[in-house]
PDB file of C-alpha atoms in Angstrom:
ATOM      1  CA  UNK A   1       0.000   0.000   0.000  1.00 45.00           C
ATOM      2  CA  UNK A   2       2.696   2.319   1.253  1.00 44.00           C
ATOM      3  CA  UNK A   3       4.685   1.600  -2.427  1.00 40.00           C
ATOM      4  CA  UNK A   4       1.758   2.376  -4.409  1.00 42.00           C
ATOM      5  CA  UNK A   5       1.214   5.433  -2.435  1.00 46.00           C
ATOM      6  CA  UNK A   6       4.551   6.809  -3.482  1.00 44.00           C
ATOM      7  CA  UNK A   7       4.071   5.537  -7.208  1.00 44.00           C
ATOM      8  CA  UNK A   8       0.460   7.670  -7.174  1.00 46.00           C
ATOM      9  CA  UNK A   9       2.464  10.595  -5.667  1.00 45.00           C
ATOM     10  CA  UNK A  10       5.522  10.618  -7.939  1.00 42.00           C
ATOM     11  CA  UNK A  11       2.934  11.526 -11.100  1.00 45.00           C
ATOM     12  CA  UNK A  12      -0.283  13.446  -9.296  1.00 48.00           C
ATOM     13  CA  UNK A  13      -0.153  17.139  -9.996  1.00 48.00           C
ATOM     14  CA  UNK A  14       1.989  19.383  -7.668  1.00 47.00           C
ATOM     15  CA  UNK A  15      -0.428  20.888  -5.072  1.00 50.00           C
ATOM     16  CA  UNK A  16      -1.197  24.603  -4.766  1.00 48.00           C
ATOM     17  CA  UNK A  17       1.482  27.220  -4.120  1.00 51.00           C
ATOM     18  CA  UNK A  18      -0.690  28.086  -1.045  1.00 53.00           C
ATOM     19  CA  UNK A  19       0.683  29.549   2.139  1.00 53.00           C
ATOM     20  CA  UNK A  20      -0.311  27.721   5.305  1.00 58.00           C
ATOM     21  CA  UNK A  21      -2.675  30.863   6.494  1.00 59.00           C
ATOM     22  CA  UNK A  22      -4.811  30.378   2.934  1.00 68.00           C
ATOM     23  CA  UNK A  23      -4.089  26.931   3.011  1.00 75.00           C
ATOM     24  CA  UNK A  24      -5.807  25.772   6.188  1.00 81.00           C
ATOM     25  CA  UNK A  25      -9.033  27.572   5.482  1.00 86.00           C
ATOM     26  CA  UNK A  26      -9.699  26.480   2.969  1.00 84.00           C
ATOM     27  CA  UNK A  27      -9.407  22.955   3.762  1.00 86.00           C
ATOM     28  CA  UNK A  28     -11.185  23.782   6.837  1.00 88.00           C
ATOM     29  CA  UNK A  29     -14.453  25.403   5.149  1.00 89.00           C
ATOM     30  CA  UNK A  30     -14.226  21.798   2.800  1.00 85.00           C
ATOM     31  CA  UNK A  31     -14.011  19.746   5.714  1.00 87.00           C
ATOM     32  CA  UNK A  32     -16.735  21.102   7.475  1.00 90.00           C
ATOM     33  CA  UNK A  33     -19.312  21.287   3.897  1.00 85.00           C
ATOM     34  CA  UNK A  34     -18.854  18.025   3.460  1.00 80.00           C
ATOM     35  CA  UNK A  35     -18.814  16.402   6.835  1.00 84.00           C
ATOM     36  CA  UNK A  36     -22.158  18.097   6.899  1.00 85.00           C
ATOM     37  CA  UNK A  37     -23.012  16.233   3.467  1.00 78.00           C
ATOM     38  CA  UNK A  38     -22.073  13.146   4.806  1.00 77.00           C
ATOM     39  CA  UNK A  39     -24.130  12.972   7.927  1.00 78.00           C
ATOM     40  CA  UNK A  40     -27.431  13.813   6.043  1.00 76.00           C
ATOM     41  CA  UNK A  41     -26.683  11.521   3.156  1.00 70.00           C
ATOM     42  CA  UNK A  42     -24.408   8.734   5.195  1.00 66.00           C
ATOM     43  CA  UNK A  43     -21.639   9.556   2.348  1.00 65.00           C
ATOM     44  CA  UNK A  44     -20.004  11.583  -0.311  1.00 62.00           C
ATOM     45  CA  UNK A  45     -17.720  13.694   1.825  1.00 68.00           C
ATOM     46  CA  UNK A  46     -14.366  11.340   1.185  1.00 69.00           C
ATOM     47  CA  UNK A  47     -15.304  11.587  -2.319  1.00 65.00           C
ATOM     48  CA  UNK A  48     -15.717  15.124  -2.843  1.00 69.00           C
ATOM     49  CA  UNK A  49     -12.980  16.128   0.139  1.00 78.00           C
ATOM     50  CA  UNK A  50      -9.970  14.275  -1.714  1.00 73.00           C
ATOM     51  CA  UNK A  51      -9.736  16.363  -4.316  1.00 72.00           C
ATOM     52  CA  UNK A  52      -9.760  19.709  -1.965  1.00 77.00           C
ATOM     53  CA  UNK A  53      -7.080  18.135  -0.285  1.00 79.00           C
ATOM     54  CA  UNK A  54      -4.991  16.962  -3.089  1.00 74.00           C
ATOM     55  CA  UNK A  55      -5.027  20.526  -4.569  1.00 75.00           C
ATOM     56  CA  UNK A  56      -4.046  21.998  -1.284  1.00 79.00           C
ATOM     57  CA  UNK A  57      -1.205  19.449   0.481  1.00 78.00           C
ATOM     58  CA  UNK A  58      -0.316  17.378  -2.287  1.00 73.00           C
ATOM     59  CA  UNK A  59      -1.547  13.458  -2.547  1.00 64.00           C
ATOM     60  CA  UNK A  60       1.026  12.153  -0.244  1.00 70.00           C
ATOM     61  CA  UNK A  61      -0.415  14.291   2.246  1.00 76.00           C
ATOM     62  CA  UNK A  62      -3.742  14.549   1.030  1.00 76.00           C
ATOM     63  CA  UNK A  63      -4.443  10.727   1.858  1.00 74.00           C
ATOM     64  CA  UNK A  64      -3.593  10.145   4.987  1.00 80.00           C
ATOM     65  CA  UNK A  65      -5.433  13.750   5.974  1.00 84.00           C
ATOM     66  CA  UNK A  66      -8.180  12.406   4.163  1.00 83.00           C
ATOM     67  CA  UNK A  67      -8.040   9.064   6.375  1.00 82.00           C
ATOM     68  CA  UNK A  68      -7.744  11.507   9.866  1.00 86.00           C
ATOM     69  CA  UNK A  69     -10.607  13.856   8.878  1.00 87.00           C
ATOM     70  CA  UNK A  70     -12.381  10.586   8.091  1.00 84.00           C
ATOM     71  CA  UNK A  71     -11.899   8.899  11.204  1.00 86.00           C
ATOM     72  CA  UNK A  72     -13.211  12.245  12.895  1.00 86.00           C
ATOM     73  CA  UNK A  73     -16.011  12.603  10.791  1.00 84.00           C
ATOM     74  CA  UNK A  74     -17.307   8.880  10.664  1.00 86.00           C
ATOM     75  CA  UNK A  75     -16.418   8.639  14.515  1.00 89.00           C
ATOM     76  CA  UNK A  76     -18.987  12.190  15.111  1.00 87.00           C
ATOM     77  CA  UNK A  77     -21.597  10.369  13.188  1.00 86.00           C
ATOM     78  CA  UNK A  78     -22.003   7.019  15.300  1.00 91.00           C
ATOM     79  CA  UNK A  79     -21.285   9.084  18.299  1.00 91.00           C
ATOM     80  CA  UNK A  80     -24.677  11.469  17.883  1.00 87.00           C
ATOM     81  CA  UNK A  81     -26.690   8.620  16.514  1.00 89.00           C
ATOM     82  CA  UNK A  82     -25.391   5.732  19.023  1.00 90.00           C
ATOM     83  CA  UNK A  83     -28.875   4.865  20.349  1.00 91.00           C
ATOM     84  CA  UNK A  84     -29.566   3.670  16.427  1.00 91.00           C
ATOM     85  CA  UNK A  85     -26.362   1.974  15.639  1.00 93.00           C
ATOM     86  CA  UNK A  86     -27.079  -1.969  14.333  1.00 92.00           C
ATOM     87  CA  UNK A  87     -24.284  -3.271  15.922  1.00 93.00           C
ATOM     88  CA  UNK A  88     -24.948  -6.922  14.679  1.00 91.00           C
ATOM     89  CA  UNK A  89     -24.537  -5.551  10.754  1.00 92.00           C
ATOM     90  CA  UNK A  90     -21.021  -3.245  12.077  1.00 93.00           C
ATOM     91  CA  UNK A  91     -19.695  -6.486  13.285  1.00 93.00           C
ATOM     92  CA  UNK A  92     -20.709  -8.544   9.696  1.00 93.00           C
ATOM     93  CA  UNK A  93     -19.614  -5.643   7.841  1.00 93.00           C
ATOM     94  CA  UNK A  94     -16.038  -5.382   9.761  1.00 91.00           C
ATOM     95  CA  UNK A  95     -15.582  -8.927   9.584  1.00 92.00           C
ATOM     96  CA  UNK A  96     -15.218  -9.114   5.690  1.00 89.00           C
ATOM     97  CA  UNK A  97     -14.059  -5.427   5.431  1.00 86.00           C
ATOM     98  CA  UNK A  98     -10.916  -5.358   7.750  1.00 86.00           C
ATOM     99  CA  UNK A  99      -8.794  -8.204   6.085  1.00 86.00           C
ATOM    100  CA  UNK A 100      -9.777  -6.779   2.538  1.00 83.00           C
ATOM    101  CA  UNK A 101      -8.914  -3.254   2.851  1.00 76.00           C
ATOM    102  CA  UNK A 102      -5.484  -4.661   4.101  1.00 74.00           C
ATOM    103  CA  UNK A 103      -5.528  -6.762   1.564  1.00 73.00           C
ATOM    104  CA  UNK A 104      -6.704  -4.627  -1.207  1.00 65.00           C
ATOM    105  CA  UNK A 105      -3.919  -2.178  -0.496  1.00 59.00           C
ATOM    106  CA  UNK A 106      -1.498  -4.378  -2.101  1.00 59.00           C
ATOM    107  CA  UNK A 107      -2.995  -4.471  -5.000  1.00 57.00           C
ATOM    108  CA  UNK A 108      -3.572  -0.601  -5.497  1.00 52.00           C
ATOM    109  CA  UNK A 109      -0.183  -0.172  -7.261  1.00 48.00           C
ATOM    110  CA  UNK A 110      -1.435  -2.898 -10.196  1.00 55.00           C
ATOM    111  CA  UNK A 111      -5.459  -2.346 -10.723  1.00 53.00           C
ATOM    112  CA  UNK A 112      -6.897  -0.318 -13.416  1.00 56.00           C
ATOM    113  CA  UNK A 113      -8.258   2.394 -11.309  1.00 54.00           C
ATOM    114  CA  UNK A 114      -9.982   4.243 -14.038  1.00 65.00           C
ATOM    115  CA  UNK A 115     -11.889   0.984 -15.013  1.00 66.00           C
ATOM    116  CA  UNK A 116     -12.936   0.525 -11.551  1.00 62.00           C
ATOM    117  CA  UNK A 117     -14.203   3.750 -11.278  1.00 65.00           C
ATOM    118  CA  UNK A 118     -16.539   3.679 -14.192  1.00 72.00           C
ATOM    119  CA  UNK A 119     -17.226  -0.112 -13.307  1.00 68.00           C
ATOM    120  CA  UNK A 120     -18.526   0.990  -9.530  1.00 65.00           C
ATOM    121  CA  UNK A 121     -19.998   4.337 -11.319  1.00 70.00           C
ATOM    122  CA  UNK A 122     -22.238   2.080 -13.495  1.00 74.00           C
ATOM    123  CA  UNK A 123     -23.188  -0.149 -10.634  1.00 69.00           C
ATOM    124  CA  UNK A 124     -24.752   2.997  -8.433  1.00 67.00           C
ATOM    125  CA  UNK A 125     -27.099   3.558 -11.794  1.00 76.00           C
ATOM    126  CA  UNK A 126     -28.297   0.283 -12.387  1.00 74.00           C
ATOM    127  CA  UNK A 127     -28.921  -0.113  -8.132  1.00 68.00           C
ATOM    128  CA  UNK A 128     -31.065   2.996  -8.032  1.00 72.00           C
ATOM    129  CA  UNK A 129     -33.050   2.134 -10.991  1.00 77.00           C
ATOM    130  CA  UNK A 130     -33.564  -1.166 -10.013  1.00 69.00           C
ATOM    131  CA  UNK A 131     -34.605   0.374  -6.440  1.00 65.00           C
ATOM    132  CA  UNK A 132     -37.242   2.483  -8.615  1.00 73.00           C
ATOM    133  CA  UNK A 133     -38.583  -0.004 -10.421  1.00 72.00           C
ATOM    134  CA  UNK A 134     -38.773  -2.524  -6.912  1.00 67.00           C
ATOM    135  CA  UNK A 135     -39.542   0.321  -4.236  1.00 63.00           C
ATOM    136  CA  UNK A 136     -39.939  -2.840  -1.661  1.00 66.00           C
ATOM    137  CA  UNK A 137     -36.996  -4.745  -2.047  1.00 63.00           C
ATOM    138  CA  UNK A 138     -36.296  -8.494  -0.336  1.00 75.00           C
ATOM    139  CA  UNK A 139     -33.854  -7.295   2.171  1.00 78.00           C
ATOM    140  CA  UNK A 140     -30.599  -8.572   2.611  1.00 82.00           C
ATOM    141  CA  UNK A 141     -29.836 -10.813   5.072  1.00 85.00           C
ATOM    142  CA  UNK A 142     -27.243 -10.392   8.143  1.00 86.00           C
ATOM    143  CA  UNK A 143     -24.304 -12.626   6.603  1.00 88.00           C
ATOM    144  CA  UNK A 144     -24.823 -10.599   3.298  1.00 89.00           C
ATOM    145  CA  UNK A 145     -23.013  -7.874   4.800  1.00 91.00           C
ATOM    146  CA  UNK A 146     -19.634  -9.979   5.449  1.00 92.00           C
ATOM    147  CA  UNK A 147     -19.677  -9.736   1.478  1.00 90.00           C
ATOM    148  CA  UNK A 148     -20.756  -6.321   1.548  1.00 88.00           C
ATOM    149  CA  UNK A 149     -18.051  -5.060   3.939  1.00 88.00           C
ATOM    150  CA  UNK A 150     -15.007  -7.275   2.165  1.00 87.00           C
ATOM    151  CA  UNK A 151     -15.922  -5.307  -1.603  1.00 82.00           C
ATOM    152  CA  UNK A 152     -15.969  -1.927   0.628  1.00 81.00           C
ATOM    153  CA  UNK A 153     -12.646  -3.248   1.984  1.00 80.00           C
ATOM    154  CA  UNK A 154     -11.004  -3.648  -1.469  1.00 75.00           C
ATOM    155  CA  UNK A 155     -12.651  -0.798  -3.146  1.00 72.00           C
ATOM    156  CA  UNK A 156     -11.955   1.716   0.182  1.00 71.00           C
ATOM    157  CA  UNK A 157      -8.556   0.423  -0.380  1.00 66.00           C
ATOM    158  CA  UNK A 158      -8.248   0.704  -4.270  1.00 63.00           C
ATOM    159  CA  UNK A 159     -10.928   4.031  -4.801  1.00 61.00           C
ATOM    160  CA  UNK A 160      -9.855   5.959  -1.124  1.00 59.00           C
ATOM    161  CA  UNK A 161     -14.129   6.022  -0.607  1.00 63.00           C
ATOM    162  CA  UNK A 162     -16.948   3.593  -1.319  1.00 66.00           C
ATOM    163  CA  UNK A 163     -19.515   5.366   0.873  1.00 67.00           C
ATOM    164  CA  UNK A 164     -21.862   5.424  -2.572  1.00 68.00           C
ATOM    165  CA  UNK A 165     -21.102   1.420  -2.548  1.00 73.00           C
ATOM    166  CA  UNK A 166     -22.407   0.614   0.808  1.00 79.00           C
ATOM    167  CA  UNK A 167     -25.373   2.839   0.747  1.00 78.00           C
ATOM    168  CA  UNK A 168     -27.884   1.140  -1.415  1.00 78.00           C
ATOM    169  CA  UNK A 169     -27.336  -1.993   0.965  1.00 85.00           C
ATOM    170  CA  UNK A 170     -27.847  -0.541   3.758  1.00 86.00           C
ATOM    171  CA  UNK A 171     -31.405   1.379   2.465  1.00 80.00           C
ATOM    172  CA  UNK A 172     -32.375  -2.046   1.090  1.00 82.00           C
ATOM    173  CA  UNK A 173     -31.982  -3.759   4.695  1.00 87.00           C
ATOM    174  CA  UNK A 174     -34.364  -0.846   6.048  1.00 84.00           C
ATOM    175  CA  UNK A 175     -32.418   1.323   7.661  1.00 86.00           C
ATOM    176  CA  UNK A 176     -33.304   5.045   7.169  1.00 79.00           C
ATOM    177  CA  UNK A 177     -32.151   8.305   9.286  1.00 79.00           C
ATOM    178  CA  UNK A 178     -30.021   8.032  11.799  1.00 84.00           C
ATOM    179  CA  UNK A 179     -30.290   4.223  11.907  1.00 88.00           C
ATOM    180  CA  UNK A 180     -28.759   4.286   8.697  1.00 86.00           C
ATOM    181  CA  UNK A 181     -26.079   7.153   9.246  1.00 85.00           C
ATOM    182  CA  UNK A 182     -24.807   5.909  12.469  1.00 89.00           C
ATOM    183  CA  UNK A 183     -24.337   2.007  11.460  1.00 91.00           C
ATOM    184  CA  UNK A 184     -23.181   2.769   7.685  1.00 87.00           C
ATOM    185  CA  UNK A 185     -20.450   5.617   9.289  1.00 88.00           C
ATOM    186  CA  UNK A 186     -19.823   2.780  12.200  1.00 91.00           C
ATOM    187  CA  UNK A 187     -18.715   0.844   9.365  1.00 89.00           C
ATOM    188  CA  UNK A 188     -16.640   2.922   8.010  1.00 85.00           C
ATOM    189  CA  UNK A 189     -14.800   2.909  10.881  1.00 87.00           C
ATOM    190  CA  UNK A 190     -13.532  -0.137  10.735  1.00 86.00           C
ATOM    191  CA  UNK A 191     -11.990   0.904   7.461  1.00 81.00           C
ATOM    192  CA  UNK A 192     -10.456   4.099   8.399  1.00 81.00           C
ATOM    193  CA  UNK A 193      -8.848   2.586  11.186  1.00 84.00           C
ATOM    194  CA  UNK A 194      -7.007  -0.462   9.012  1.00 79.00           C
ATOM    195  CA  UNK A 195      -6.361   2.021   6.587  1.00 74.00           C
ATOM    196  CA  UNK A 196      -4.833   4.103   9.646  1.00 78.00           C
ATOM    197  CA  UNK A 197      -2.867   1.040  10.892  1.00 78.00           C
ATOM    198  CA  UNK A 198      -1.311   0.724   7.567  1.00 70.00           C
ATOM    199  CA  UNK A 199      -0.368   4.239   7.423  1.00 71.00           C
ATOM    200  CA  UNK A 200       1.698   4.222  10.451  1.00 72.00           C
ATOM    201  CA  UNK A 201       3.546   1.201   9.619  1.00 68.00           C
ATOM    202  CA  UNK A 202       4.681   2.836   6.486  1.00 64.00           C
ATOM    203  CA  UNK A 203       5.648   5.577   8.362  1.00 69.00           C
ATOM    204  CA  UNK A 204       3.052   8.295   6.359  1.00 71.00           C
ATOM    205  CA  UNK A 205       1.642   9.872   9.522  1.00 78.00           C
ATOM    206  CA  UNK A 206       3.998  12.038  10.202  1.00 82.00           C
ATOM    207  CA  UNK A 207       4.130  15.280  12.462  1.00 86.00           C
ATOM    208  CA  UNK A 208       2.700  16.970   9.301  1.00 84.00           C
ATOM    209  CA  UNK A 209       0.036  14.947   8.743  1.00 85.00           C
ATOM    210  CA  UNK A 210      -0.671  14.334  12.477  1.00 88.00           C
ATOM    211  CA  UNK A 211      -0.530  18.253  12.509  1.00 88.00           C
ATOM    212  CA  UNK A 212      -3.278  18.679   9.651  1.00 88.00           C
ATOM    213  CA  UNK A 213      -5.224  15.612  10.907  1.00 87.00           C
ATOM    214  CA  UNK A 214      -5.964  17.839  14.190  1.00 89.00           C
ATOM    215  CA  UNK A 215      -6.463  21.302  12.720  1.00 89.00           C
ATOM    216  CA  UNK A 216      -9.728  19.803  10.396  1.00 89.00           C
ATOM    217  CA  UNK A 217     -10.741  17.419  13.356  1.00 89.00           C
ATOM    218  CA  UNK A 218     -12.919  20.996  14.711  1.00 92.00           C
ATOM    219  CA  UNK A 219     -13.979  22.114  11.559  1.00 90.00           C
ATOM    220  CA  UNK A 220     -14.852  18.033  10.847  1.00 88.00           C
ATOM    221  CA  UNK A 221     -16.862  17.859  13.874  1.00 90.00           C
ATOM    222  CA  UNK A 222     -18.758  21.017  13.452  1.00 91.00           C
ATOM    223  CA  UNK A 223     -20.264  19.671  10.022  1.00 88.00           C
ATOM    224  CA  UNK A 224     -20.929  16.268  11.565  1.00 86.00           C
ATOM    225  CA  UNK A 225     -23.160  18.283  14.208  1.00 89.00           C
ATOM    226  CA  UNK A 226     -24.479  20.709  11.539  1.00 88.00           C
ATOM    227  CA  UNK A 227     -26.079  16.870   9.080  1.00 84.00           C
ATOM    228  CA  UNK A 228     -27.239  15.398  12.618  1.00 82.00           C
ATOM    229  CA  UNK A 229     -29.431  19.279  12.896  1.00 84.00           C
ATOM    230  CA  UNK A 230     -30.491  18.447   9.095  1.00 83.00           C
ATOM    231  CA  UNK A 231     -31.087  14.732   9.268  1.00 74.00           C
ATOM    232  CA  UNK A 232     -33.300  14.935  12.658  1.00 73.00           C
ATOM    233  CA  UNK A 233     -36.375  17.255  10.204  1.00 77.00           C
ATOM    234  CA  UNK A 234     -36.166  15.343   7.201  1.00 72.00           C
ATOM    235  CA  UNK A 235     -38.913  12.868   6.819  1.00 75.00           C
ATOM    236  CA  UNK A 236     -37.925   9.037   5.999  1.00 70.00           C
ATOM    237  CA  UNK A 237     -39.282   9.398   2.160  1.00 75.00           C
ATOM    238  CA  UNK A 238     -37.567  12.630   1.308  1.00 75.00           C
ATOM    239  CA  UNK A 239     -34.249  10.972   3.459  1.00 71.00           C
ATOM    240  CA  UNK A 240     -34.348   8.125   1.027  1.00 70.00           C
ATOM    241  CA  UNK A 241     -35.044  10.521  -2.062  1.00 75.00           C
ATOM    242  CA  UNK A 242     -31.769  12.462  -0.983  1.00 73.00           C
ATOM    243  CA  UNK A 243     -29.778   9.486  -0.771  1.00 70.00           C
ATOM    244  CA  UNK A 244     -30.894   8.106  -4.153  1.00 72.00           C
ATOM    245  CA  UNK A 245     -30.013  11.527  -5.295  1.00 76.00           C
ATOM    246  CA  UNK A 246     -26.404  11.229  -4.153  1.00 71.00           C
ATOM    247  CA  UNK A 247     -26.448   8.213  -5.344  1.00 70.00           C
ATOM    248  CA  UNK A 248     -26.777   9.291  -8.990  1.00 78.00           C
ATOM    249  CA  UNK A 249     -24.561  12.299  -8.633  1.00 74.00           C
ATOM    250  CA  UNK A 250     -21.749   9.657  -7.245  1.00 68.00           C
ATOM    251  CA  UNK A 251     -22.010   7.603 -10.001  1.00 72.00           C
ATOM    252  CA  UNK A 252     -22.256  10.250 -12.547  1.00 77.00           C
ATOM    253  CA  UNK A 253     -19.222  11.303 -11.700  1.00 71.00           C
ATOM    254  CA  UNK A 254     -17.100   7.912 -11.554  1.00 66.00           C
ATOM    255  CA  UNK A 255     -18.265   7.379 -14.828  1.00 74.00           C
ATOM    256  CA  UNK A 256     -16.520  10.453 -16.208  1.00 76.00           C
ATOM    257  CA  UNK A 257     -13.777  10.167 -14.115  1.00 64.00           C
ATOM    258  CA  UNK A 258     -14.048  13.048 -12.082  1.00 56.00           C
TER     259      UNK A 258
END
């Protein structure tokens, strides 16, 4: 994983000639929009963050940032809806997703990222017309999500986010609100922290990163709070409309490699 870090690195664009006072903020304001996103949708702020944080620190930076503000972020979410948390489907979901995101790390320096993109891009659009077309799916059952947590392990690993991939999975089992945000960011968890683990080993969290980690964790938090606010007036249909909307707008732009 580490190796195919520093391969991504060595031919990403060089980030912006920012000074630290501009820089910061402006990660900051990002961090908090889309922590905000991702407690009223349940994703999409890893997604749309990355870039921010590419242009800003650079990707070798960016990443494990990403992976900090992440932890923050997903952590904030099962915190403020704990009472609604399926633990049953975290510990499923962790059981196939742990070994995979280790595993799919290693592999991230071979696969044809671009393919998987549009591949997982295409996927989103067939699941939410098929969801249209069968508004009352059979839910999945309980194992299912050892399955569905070892292809978020492999794609976390390969794509940095598969929020959009666990989502529809989730919806189908039933869960809406803050039943769904709290166990689909408890998830999550489980794959920010492996990813974490790995990160350390390979020595990437440095003082820097530590550094920039911390001074998003606030701003992070805040947006968290800010969804939780949102989620809390939103009725279960229009909740699942939203979702379905992200949904789309995720796909859309795998597809065209955005």
């Amino acid at each position: 994983m580490v190796h195919a870090l520093a391969v991504a690195a060595a031919s990403s664009p060089a980030p912006l000639d920012l000074p630290l006072v501009a820089a910061l903020p402006v990660a900051a304001a990002a961090a908090f929009a889309l922590a905000a996103l991702s407690a009223v949708a349940g994703f999409g702020g890893g997604v749309l963050l990355l870039p921010v944080l590419v242009a800003v620190f650079g990707l070798r930076v960016a990443v494990p940032v990403l992976t900090l503000t992440q932890l923050a972020s997903n952590g904030s979410r099962v915190w403020l809806n704990r009472a609604d948390v399926r633990w049953g489907l975290v510990g499923r979901f962790a059981l196939g997703a742990v070994p995979c995101a280790l595993a799919g790390g290693f592999l991230l320096a071979q696969a044809p990222l671009t393919a998987l993109q549009r591949v997982l891009g295409v996927f989103l659009l067939v699941v939410v017309v098929w969801r249209r077309m069968r508004p009352h799916p059979r839910p999945p059952s309980e194992r299912a999500f050892v399955a569905v947590g070892a292809a978020s392990g492999v794609g976390s690993a390969l794509l940095g986010s598969v929020g959009p991939l666990t989502a529809p999975f989730f919806l189908a089992y039933g869960l809406t609100r803050a039943a769904y945000v709290g166990t689909e960011a408890a998830g999550a968890l489980t794959l920010h922290v492996s990813k974490l683990l790995a990160y350390g080993a390979g020595d990437l969290l440095t003082p820097t990163v530590l550094a920039y980690g911390l001074a998003l964790t606030p701003a992070t938090l805040a947006g968290a709070w800010v969804g939780k606010r949102i989620v809390g007036r939103l009725s279960e249909r229009v909740f699942v409309l939203l979702v379905e909307v992200g949904l789309v707008v995720a796909a859309v732009l795998l597809v065209v490699g955005v």
